[in-house]
PDB file of C-alpha atoms and ligand atoms in Angstrom:
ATOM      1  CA  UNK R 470     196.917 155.898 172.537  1.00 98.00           C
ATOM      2  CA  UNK R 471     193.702 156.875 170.795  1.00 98.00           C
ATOM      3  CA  UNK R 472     190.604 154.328 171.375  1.00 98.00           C
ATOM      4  CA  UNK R 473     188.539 155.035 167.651  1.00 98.00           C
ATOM      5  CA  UNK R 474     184.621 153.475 168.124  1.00 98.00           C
ATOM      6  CA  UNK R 475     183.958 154.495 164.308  1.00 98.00           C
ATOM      7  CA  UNK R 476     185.101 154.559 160.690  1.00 98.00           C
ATOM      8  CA  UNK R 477     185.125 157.990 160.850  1.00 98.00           C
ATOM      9  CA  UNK R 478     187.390 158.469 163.851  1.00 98.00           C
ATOM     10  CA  UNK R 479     190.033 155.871 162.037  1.00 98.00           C
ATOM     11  CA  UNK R 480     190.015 157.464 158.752  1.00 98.00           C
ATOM     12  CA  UNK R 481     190.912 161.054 160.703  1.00 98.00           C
ATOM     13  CA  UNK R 482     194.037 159.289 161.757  1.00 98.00           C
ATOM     14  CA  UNK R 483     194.775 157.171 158.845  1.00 98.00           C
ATOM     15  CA  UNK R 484     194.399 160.372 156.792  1.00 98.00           C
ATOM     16  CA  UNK R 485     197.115 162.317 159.158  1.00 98.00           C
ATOM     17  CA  UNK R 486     199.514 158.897 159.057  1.00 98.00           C
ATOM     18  CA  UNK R 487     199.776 158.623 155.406  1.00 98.00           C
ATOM     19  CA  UNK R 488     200.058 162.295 154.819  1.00 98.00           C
ATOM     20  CA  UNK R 489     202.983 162.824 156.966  1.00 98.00           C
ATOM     21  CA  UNK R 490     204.291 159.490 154.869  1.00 98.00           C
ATOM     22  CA  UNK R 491     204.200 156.731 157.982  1.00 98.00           C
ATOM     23  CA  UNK R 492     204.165 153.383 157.780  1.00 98.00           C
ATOM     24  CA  UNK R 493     201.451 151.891 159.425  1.00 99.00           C
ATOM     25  CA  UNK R 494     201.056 148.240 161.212  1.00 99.00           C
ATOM     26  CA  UNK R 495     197.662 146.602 161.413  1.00 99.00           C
ATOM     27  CA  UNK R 496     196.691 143.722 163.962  1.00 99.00           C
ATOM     28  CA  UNK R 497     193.543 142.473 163.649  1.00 99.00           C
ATOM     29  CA  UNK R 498     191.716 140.697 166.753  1.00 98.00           C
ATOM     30  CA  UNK R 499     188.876 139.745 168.278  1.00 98.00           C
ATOM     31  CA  UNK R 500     190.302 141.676 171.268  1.00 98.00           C
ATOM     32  CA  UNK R 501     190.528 138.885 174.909  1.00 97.00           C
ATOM     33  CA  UNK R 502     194.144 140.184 174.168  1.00 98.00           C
ATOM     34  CA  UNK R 503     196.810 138.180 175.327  1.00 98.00           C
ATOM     35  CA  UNK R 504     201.082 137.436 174.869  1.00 98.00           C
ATOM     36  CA  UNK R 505     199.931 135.689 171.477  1.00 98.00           C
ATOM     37  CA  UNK R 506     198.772 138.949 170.888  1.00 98.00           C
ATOM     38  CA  UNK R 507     200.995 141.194 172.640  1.00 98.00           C
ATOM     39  CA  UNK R 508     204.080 139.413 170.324  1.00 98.00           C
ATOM     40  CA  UNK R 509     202.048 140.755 167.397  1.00 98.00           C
ATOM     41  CA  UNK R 510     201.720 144.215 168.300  1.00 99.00           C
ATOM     42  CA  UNK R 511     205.553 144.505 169.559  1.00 98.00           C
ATOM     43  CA  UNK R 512     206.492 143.191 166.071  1.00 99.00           C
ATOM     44  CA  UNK R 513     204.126 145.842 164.371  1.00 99.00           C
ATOM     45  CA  UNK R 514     205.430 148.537 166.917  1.00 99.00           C
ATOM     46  CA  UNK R 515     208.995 147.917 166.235  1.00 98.00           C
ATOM     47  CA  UNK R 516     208.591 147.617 162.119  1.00 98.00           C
ATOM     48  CA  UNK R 517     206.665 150.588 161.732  1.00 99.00           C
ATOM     49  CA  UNK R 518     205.559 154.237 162.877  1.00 98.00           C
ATOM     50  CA  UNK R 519     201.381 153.775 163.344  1.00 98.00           C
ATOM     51  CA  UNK R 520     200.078 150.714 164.595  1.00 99.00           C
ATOM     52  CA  UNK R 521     196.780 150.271 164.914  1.00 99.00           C
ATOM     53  CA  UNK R 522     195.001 147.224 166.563  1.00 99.00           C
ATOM     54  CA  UNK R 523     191.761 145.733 165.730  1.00 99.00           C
ATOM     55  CA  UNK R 524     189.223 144.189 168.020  1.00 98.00           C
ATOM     56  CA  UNK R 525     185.822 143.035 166.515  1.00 98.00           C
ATOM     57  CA  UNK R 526     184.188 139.728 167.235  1.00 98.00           C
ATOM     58  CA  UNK R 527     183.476 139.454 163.995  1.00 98.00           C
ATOM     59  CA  UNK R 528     179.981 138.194 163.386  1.00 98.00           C
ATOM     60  CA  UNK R 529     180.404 136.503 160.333  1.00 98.00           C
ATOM     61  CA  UNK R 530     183.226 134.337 160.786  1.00 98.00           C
ATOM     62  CA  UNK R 531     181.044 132.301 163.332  1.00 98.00           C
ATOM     63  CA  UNK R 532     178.759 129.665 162.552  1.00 97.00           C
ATOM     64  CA  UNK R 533     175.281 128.789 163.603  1.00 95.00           C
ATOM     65  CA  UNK R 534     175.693 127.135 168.071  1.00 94.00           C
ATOM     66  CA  UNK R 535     179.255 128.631 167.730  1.00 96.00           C
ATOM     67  CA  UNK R 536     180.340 131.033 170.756  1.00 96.00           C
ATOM     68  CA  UNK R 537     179.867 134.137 168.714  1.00 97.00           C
ATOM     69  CA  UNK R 538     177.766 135.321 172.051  1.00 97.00           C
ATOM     70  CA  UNK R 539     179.748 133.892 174.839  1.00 95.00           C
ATOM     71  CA  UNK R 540     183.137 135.405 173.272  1.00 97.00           C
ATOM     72  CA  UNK R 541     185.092 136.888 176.026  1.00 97.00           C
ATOM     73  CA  UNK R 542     185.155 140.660 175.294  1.00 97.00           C
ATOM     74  CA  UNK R 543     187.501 143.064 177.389  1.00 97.00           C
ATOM     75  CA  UNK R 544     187.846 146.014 175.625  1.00 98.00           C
ATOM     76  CA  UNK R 545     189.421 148.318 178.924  1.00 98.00           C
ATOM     77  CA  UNK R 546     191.917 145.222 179.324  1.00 98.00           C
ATOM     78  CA  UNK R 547     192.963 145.363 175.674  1.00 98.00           C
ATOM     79  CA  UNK R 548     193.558 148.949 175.319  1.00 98.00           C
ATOM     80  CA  UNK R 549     195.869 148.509 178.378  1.00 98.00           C
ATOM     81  CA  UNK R 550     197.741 145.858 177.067  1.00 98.00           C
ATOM     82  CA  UNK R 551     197.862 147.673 173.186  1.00 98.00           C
ATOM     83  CA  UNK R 552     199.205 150.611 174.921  1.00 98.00           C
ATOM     84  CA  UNK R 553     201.750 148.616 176.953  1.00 98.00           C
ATOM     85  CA  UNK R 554     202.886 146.553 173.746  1.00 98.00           C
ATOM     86  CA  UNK R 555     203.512 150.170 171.585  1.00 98.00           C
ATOM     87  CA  UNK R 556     200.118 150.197 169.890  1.00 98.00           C
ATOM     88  CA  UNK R 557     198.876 153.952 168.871  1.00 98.00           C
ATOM     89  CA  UNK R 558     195.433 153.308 167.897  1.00 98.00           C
ATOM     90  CA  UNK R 559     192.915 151.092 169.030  1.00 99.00           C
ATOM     91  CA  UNK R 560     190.127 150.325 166.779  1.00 99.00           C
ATOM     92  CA  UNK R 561     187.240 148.913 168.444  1.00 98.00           C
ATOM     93  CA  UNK R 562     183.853 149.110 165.686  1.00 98.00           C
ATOM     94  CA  UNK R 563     180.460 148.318 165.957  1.00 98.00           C
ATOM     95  CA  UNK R 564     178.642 144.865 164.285  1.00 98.00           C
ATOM     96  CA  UNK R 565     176.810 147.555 162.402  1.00 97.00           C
ATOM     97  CA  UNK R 566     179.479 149.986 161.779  1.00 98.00           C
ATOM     98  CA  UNK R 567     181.482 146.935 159.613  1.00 98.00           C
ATOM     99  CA  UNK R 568     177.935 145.676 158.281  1.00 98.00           C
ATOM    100  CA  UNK R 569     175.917 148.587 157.896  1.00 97.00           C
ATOM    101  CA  UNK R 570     173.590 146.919 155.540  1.00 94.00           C
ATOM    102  CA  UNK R 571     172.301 143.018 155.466  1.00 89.00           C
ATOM    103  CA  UNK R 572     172.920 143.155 151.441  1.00 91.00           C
ATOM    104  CA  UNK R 573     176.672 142.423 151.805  1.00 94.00           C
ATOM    105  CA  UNK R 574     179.273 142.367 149.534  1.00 97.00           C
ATOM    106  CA  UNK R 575     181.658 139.140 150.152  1.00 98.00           C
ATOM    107  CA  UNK R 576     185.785 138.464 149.909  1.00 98.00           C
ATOM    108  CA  UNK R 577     185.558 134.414 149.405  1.00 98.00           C
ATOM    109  CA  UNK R 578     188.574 132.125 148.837  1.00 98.00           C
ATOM    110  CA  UNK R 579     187.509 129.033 146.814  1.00 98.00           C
ATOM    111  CA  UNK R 580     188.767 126.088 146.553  1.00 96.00           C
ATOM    112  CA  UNK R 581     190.945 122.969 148.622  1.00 95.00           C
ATOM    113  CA  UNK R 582     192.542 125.767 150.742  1.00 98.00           C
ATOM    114  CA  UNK R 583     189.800 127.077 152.705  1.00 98.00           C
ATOM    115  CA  UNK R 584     187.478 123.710 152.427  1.00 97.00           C
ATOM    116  CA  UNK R 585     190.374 121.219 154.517  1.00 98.00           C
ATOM    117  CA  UNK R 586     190.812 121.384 158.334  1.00 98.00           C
ATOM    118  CA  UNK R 587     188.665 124.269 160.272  1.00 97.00           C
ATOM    119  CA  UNK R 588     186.774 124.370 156.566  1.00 97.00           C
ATOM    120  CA  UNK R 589     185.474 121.366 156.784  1.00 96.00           C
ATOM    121  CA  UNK R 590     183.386 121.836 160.374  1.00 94.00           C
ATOM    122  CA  UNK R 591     183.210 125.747 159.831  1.00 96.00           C
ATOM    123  CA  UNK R 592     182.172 125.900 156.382  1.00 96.00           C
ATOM    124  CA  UNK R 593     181.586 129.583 156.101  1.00 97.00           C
ATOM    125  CA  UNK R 594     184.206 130.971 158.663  1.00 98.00           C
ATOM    126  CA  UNK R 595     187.194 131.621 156.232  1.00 98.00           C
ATOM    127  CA  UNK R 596     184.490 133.384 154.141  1.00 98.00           C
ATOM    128  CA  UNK R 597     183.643 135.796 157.255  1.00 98.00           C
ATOM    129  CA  UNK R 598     187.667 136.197 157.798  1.00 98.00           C
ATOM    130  CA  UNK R 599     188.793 137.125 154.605  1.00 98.00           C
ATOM    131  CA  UNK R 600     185.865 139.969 154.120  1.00 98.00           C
ATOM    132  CA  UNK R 601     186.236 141.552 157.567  1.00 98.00           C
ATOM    133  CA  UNK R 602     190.177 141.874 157.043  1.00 99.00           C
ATOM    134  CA  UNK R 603     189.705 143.207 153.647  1.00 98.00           C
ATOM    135  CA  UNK R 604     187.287 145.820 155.258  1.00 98.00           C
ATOM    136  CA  UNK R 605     189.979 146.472 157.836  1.00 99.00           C
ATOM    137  CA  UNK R 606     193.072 146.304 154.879  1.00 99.00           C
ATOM    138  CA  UNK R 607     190.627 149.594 153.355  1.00 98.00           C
ATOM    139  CA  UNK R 608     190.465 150.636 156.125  1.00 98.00           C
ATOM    140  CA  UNK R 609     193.901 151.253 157.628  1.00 98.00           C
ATOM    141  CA  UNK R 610     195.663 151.095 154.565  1.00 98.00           C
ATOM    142  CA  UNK R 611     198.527 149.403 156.836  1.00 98.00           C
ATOM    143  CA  UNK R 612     202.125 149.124 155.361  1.00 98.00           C
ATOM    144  CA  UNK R 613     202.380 145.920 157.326  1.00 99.00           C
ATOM    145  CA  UNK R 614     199.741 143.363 158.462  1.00 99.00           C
ATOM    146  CA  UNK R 615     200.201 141.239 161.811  1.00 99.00           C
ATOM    147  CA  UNK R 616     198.841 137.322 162.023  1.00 99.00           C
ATOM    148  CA  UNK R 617     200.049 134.517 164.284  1.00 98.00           C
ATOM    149  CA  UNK R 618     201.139 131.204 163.276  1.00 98.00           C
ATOM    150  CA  UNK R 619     198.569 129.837 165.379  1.00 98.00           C
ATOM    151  CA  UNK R 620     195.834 130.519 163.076  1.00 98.00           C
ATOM    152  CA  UNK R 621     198.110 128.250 160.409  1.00 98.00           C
ATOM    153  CA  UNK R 622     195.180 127.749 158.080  1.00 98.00           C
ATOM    154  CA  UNK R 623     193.976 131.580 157.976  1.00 98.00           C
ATOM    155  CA  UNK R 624     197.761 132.426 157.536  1.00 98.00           C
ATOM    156  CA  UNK R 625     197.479 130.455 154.480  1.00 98.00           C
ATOM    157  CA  UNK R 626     193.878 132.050 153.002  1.00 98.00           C
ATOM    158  CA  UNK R 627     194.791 135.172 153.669  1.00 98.00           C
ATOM    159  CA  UNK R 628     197.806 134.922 151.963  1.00 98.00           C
ATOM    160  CA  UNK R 629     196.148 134.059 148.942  1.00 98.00           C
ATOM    161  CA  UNK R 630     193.987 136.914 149.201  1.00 98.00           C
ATOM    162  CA  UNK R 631     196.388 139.015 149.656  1.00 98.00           C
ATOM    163  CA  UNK R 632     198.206 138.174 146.935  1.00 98.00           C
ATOM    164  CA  UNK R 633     194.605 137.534 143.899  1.00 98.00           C
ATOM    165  CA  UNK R 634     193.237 140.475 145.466  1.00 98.00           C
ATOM    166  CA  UNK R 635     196.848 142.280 144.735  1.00 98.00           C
ATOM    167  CA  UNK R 636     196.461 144.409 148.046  1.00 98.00           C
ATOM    168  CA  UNK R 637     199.752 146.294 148.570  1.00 98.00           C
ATOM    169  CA  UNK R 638     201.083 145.486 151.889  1.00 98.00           C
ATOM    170  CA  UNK R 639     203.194 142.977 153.166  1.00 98.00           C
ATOM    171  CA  UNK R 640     202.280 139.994 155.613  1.00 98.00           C
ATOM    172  CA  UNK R 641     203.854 139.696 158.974  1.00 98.00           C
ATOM    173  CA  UNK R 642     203.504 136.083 160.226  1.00 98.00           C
ATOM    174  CA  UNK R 643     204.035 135.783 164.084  1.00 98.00           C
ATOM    175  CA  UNK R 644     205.342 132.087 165.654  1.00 98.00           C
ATOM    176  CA  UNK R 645     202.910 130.652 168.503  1.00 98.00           C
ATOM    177  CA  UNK R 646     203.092 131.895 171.746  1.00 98.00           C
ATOM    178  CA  UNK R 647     202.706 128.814 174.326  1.00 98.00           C
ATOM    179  CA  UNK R 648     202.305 129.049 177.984  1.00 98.00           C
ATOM    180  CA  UNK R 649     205.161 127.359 180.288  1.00 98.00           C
ATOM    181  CA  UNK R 650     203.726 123.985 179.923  1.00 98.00           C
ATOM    182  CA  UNK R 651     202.953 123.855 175.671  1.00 98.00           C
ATOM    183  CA  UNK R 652     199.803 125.065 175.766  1.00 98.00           C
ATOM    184  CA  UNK R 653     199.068 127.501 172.755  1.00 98.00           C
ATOM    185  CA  UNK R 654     197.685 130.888 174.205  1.00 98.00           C
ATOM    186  CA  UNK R 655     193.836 131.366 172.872  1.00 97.00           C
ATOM    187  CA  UNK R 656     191.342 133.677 174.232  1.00 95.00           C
ATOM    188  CA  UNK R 657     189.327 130.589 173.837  1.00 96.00           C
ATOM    189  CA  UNK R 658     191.351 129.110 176.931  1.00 97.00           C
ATOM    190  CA  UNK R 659     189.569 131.231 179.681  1.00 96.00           C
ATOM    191  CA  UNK R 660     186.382 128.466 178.927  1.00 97.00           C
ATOM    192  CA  UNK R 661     188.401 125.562 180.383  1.00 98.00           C
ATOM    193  CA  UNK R 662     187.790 124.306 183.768  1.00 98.00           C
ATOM    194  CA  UNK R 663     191.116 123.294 185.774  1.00 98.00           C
ATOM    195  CA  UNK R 664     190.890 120.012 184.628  1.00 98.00           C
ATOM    196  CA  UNK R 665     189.687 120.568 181.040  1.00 98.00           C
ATOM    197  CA  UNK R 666     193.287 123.162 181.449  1.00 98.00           C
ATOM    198  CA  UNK R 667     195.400 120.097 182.060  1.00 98.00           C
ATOM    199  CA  UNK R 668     193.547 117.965 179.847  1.00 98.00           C
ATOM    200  CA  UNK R 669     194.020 120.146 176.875  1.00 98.00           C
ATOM    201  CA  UNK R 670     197.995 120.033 177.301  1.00 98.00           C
ATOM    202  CA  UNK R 671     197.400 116.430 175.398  1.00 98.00           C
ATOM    203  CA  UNK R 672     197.280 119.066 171.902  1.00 98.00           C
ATOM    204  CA  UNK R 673     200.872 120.590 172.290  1.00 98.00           C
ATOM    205  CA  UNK R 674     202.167 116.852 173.828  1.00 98.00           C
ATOM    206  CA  UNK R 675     200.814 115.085 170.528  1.00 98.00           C
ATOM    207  CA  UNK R 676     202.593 117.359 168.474  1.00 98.00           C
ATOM    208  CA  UNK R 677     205.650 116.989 170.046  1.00 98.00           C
ATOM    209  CA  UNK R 678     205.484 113.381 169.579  1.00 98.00           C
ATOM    210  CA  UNK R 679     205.348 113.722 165.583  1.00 98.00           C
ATOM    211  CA  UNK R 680     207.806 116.186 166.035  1.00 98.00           C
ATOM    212  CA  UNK R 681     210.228 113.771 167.548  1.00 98.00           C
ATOM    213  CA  UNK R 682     208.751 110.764 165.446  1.00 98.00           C
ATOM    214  CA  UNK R 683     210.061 113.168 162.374  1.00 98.00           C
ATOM    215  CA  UNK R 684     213.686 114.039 163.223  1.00 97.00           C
ATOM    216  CA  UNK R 685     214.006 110.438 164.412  1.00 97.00           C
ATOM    217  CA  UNK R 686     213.858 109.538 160.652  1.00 97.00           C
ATOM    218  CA  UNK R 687     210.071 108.548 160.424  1.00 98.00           C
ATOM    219  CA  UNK R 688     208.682 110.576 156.948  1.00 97.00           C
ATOM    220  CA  UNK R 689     205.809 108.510 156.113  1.00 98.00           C
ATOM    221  CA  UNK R 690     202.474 111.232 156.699  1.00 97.00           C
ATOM    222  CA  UNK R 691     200.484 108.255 157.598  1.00 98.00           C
ATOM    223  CA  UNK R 692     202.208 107.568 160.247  1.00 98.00           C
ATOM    224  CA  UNK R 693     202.735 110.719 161.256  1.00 98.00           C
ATOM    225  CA  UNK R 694     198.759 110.989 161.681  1.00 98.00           C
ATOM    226  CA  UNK R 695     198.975 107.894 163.794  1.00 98.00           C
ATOM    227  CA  UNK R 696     201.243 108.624 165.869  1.00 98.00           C
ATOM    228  CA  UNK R 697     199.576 112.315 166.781  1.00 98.00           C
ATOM    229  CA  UNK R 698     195.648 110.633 166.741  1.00 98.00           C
ATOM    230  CA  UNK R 699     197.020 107.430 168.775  1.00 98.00           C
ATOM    231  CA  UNK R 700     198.592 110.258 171.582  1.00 98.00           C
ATOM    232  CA  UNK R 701     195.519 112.397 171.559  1.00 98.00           C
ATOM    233  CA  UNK R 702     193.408 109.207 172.187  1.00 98.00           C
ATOM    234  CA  UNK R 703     195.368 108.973 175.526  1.00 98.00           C
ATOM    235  CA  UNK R 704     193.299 111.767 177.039  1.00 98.00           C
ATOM    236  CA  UNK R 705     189.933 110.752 177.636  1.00 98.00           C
ATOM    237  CA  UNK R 706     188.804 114.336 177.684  1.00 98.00           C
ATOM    238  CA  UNK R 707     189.955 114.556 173.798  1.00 98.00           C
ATOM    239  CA  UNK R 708     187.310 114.689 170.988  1.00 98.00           C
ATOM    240  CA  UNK R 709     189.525 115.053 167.612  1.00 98.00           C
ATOM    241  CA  UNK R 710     187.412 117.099 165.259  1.00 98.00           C
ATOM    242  CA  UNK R 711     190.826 116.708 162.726  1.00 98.00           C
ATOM    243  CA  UNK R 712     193.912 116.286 162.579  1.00 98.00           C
ATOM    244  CA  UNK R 713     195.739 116.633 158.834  1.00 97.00           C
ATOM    245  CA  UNK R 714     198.997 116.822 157.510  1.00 98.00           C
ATOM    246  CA  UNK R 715     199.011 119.270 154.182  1.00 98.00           C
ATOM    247  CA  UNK R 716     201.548 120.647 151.976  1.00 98.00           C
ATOM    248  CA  UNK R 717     202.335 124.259 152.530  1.00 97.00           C
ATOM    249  CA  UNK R 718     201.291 126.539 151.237  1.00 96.00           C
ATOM    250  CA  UNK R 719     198.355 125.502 149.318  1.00 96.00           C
ATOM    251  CA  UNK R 720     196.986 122.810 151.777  1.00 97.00           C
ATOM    252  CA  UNK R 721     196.820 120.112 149.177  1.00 97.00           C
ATOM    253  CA  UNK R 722     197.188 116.325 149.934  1.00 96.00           C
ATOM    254  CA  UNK R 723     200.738 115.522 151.843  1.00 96.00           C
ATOM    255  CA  UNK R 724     203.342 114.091 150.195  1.00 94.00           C
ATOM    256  CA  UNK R 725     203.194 109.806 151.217  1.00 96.00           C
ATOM    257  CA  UNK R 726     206.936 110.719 152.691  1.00 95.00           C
ATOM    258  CA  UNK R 727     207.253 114.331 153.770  1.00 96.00           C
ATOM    259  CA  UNK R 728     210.055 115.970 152.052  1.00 94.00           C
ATOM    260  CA  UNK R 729     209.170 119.533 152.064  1.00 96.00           C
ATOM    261  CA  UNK R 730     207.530 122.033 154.363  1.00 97.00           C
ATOM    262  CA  UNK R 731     204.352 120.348 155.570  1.00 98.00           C
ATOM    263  CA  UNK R 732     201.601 121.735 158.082  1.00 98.00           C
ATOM    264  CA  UNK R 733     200.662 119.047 160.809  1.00 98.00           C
ATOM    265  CA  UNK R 734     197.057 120.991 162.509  1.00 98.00           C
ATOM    266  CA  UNK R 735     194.382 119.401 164.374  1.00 98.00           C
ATOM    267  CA  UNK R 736     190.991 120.721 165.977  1.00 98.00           C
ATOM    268  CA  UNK R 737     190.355 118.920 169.079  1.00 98.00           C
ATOM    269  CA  UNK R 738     187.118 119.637 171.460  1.00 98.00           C
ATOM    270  CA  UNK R 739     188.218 119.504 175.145  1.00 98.00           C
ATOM    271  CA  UNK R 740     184.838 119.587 177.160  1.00 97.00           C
ATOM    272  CA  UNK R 741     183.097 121.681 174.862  1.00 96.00           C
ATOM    273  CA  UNK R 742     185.835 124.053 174.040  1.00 97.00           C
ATOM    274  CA  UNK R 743     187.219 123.406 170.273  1.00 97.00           C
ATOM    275  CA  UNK R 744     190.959 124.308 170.410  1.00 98.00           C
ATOM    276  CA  UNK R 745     193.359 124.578 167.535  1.00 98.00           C
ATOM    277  CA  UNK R 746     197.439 123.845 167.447  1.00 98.00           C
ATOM    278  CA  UNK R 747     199.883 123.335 164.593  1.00 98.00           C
ATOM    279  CA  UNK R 748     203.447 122.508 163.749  1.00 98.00           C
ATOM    280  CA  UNK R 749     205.293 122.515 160.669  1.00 98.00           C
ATOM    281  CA  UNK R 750     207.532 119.482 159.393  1.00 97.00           C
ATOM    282  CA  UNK R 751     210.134 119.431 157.048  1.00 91.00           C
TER     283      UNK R 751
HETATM  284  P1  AMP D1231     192.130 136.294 167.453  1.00 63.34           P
HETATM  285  O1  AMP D1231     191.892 137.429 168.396  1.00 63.34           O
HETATM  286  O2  AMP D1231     192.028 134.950 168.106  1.00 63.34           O
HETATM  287  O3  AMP D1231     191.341 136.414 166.179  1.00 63.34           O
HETATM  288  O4  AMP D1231     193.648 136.402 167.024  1.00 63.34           O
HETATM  289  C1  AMP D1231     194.161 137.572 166.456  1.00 63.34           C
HETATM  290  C2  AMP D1231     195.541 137.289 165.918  1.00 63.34           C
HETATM  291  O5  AMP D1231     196.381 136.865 166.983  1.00 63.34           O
HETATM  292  C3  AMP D1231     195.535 136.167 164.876  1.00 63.34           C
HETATM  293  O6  AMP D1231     196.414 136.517 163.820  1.00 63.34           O
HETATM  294  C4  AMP D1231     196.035 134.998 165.653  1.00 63.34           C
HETATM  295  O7  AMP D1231     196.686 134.014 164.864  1.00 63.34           O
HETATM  296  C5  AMP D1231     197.020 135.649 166.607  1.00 63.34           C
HETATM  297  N1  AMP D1231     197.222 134.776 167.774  1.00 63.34           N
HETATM  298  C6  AMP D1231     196.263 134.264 168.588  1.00 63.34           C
HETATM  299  N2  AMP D1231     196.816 133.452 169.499  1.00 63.34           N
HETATM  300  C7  AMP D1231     198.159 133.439 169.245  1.00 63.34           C
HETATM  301  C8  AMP D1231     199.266 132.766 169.820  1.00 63.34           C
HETATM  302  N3  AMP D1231     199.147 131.939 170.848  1.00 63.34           N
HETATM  303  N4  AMP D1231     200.496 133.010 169.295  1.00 63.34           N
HETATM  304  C9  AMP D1231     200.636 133.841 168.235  1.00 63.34           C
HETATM  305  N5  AMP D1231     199.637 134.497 167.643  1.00 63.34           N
HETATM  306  C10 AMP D1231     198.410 134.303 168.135  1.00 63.34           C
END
């Protein structure tokens, strides 16, 4: 596997992967790789011949007192694990490599979509997200591109890019990876003390409990809400920052009873770790 530091090193090998006609995979990261990621590079190393994996803490998808800083960053780790899940290139850039200048140009979604859920308390993260992974789209020129269902709402906005922006490459959209007892995998995780750990199951649990709530017959998205807000209240350690049920896939107001393929996601603060979870209904 071949650790590239700079543009320059990537485009070498991107040159030599599209002349000899490969398909390339990309998975972008912010690196702290774990299964979550490891079931995204497998897919990309199964689907295609290159696969390259991205790890940048990406400045400017983190807001002012966000843990831009404190991000865990392991880049020997990673490249083990890339190498173990089939990756072939890892591509690990500078801050000022991506943003050589402070003139910038942007890649913003407008609208609903990237202004409900994590929009609403991170106003200018999907703004960061969408130009970094266009830089990285340029710059691999993948066939394929890798994202996890666990990042529902950046599924969604990147989608969209994708498809205004007309980039030619088809999304890849991985389910959640959980540990044994529900928790969704997050590099985030590694800041929870052993009982924020057990405290932060209450995420996966309250999902569950719409979950059931819904196949038992109950449609109404109010109570839906309830029933997920009323559970996560249960855990005094909780601090809901959201929790919304939207239409898929444009994230517009539910339907008053759910008939078609809804996204229940919630933001919850567990100490003063934010963590993220989702399920779709319907
Ligand atoms: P991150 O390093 O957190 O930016 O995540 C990089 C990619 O891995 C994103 O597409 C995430 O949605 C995906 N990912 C992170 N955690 C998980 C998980 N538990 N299951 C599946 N995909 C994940």
């Amino acid at each position: 596997m071949k650790l590239c530091k700079t543009i320059a090193d990537l485009k070498v090998e991107i040159s030599s992967a599209k002349a000899s006609g490969k398909t390339i995979g990309l998975v972008p990261t912010m690196g702290a790789l774990h299964e979550g990621h490891a079931s995204l590079i497998g897919a990309a190393a199964s689907e295609n011949d290159i696969t390259v994996v991205s790890i940048f803490v990406n400045p400017t998808q983190f807001g002012e007192g966000e843990d831009l800083d404190s991000y865990p960053r392991t880049l020997d780790a990673d490249c083990k694990l890339a190498e173990g899940m089939g990756a072939d290139i890892v591509f690990a850039p500078t801050a000022k490599e991506m943003y050589p200048s402070e003139d910038m140009t942007w890649v913003e979604v407008t609208g609903d979509i990237t202004k409900v859920l994590c929009g609403r308390s991170r106003p200018i993260h999907f703004r960061g997200v969408t130009t970094v992974v266009s830089k990285l789209f340029n710059l691999a020129e993948p066939t394929r591109a890798y994202f996890g269902q666990k990042d529902a709402q950046q599924v969604q906005v990147l989608k969209r890019m994708v498809k205004d922006l007309f980039f030619n490459l088809e999304m890849r959209i991985m389910p959640i990876v959980r540990e044994a007892d529900g928790l969704a995998k997050s590099s985030r995780n590694t800041y929870l003390s052993p009982a924020e750990r057990q405290a932060a199951l209450i995420l996966s649990q309250s999902l569950k409990k719409a979950e059931e709530a819904f196949n038992g017959g109950e449609k109404a998205s109010s109570k839906l809400v309830e029933i997920v807000e009323a559970h996560l209240k249960t855990e005094p350690m909780s601090d809901i920052d959201y929790v919304e049920l939207l239409q898929l896939p444009d994230l517009t107001v539910a339907e008053t009873e759910i008939k078609k393929p809804h996204l229940l996601a919630m933001a919850v603060r567990i100490g003063s770790t934010r963590l993220i979870d989702n399920i779709i209904l319907g």
